[in-house]
PDB file of C-alpha atoms in Angstrom:
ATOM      1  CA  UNK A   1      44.048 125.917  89.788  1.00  0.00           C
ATOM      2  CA  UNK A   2      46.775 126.593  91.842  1.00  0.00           C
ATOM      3  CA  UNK A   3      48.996 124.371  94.944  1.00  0.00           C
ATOM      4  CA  UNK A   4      47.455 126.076  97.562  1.00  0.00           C
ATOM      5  CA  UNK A   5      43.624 125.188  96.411  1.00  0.00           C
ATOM      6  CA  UNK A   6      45.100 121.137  96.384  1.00  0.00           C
ATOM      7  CA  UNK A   7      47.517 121.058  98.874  1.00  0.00           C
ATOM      8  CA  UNK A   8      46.889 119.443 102.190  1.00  0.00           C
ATOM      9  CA  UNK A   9      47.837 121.826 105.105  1.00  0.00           C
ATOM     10  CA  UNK A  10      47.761 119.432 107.685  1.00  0.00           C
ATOM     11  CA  UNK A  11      51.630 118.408 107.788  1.00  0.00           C
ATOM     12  CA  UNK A  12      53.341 115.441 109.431  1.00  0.00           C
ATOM     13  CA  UNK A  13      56.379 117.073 110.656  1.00  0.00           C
ATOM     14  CA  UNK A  14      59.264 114.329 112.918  1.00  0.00           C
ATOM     15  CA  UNK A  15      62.472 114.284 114.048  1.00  0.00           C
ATOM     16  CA  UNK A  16      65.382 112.617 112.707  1.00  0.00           C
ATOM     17  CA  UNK A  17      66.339 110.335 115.185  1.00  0.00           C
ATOM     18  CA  UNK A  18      62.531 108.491 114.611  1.00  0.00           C
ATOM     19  CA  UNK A  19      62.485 105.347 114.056  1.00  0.00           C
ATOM     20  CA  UNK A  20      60.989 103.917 110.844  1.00  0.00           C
ATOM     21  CA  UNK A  21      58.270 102.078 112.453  1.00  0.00           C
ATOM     22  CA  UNK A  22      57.496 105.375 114.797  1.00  0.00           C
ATOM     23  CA  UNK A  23      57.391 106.986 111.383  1.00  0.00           C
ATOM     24  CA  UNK A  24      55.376 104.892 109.851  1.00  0.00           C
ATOM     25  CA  UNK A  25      52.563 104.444 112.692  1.00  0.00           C
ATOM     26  CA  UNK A  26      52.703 108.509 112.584  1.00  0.00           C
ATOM     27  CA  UNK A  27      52.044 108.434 108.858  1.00  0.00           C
ATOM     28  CA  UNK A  28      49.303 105.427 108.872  1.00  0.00           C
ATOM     29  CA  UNK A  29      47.660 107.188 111.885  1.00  0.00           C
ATOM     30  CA  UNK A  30      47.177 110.292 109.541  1.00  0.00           C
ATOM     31  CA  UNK A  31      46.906 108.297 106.744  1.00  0.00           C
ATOM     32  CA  UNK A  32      49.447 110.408 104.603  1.00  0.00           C
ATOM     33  CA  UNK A  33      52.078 108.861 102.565  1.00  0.00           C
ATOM     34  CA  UNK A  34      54.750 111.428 103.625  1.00  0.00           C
ATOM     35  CA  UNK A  35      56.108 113.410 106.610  1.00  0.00           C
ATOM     36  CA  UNK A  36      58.234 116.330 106.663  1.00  0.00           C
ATOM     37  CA  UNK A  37      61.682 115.917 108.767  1.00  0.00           C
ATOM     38  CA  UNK A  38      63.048 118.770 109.776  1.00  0.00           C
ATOM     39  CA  UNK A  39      66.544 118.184 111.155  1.00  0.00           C
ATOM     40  CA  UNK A  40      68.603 120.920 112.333  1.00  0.00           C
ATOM     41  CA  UNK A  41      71.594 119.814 110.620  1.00  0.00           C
ATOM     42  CA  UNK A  42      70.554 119.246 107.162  1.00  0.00           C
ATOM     43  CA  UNK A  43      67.462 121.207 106.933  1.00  0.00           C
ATOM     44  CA  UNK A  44      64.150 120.067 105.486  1.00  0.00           C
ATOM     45  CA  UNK A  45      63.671 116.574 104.211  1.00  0.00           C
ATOM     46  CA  UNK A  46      61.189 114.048 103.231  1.00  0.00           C
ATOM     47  CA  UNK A  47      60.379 110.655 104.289  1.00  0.00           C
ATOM     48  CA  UNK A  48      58.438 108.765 102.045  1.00  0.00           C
ATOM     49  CA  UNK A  49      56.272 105.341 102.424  1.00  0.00           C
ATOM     50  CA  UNK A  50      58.442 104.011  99.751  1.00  0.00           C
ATOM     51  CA  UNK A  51      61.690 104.924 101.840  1.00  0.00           C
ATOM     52  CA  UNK A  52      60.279 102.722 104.634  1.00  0.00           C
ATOM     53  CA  UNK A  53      59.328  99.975 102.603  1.00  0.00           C
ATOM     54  CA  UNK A  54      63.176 100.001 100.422  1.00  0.00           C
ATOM     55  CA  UNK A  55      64.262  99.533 103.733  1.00  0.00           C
ATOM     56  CA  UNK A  56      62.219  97.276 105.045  1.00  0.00           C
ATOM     57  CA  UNK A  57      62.854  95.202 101.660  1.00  0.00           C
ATOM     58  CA  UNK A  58      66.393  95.286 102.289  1.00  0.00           C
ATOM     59  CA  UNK A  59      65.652  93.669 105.157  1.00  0.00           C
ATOM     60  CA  UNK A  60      66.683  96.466 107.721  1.00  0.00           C
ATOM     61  CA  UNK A  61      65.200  96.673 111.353  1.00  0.00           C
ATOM     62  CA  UNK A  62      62.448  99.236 111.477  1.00  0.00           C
ATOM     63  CA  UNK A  63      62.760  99.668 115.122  1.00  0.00           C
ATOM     64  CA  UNK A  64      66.210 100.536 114.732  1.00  0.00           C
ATOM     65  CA  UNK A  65      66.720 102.192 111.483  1.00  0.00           C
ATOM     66  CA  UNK A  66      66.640 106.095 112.174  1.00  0.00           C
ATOM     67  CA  UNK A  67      64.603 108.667 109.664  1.00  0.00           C
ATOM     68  CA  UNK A  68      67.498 110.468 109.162  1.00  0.00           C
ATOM     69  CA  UNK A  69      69.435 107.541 106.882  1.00  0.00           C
ATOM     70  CA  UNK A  70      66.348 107.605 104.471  1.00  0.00           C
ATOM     71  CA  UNK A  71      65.134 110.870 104.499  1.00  0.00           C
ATOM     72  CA  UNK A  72      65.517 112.725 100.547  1.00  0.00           C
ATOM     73  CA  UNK A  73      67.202 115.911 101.957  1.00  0.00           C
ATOM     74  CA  UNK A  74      67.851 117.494  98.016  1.00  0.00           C
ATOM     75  CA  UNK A  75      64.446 118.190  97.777  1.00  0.00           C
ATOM     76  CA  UNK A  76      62.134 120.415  95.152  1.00  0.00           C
ATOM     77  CA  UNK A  77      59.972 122.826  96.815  1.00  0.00           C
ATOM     78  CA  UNK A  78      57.057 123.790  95.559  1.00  0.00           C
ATOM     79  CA  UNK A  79      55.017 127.345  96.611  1.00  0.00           C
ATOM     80  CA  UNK A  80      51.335 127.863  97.302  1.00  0.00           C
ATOM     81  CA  UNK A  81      51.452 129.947  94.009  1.00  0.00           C
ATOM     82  CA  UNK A  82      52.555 127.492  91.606  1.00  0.00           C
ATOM     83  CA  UNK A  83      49.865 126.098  88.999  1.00  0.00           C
ATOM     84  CA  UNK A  84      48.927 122.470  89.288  1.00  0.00           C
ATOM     85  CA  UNK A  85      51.258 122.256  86.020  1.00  0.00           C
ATOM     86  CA  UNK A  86      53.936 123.387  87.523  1.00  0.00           C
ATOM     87  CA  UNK A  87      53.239 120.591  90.283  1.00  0.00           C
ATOM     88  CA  UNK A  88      52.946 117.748  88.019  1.00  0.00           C
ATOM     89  CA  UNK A  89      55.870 119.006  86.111  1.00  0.00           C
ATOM     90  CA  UNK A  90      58.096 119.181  88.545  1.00  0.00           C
ATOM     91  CA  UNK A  91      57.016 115.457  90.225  1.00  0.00           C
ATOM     92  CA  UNK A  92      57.184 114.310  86.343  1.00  0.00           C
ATOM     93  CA  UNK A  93      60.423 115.405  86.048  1.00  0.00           C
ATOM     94  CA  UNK A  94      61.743 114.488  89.629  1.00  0.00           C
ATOM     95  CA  UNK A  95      60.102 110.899  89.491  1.00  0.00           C
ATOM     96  CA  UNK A  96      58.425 111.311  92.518  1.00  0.00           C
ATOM     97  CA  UNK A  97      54.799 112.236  94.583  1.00  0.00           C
ATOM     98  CA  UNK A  98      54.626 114.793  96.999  1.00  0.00           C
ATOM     99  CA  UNK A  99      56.418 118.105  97.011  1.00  0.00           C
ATOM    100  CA  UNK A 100      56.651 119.896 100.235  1.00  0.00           C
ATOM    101  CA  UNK A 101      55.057 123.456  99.876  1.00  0.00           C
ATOM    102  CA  UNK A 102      56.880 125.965 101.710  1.00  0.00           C
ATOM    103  CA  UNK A 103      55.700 129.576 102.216  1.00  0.00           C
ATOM    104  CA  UNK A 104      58.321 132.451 103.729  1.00  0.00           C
ATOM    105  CA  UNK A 105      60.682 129.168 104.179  1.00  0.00           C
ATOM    106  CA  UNK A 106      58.515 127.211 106.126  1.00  0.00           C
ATOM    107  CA  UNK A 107      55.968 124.231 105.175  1.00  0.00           C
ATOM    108  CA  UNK A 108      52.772 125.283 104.661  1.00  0.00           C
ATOM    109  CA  UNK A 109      51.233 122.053 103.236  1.00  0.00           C
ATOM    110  CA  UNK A 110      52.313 118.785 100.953  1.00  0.00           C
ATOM    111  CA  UNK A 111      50.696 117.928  97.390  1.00  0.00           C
ATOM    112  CA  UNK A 112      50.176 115.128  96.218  1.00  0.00           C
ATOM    113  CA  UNK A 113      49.950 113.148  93.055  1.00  0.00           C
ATOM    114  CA  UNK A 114      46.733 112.257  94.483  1.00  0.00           C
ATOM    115  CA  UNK A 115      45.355 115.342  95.086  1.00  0.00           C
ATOM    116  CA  UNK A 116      46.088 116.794  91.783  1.00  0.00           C
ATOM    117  CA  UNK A 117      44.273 114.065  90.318  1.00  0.00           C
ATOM    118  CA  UNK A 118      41.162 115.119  92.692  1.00  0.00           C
ATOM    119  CA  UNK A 119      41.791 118.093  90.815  1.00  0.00           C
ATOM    120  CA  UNK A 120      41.738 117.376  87.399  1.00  0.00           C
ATOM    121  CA  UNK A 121      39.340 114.551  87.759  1.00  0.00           C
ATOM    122  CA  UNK A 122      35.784 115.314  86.527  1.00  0.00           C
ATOM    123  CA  UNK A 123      33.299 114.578  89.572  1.00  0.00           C
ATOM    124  CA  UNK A 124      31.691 111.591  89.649  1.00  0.00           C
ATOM    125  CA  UNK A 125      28.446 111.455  88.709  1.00  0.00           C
ATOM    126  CA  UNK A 126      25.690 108.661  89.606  1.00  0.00           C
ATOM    127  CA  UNK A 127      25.190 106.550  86.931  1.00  0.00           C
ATOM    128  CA  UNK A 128      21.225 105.506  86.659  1.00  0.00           C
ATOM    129  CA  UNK A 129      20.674 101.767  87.840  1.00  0.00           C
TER     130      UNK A 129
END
């Protein structure tokens, strides 16, 4: 199976002067655990729910702490032809879950840990009361 048939194509995309609470009401609202940033100075990032909450944890104001300060701008790119392997591989090896999945240069969907796991994971069948 490949990271087009898993990825999500709906994408999250903000700015980098977002706040991390706008952020995060963006990402609940879509209930995704990652948005795209795409600032014109250093390209295309990733803001993560765990970004918000390290911040948050340190005890920095989420109204006033911008995207761009926690947004992972050296970031592995996956492509919609990549096996879910590859995927896991690459978030194995990177210690993290989602990789951005461009196509020409431009993002064309996120994957998940979660949705390779949908994947892999046998369907569930109804066990007999």
């Amino acid at each position: 199976m490949l990271v087009r048939d898993a990825m999500s194509t709906v994408v999250l995309t903000i700015g980098p002067t977002h706040t991390l609470r706008q952020a995060a009401a963006l990402m609940s609202a879509r209930k995704v655990g990652a948005a795209v940033v795409h600032d014109p100075d250093a390209g295309i990032g990733i803001l993560t729910e765990r970004d918000i909450l390290n911040s948050v944890g340190l005890g920095q104001d989420p109204d006033t702490e911008r995207t761009h300060a926690h947004t992972t701008n050296d970031v592995v790119f996956a492509a919609p032809a990549w096996t879910l392997e590859e995927a896991a591989a690459a978030m194995a090896h990177g210690g993290f879950r989602h990789l951005i999945v461009l196509d020409d240069g431009e993002p064309a969907g996120i994957v998940s840990v979660r949705d390779i796991i949908r994947c892999w994971a046998p369907a569930r069948q109804r066990v007999p009361a």
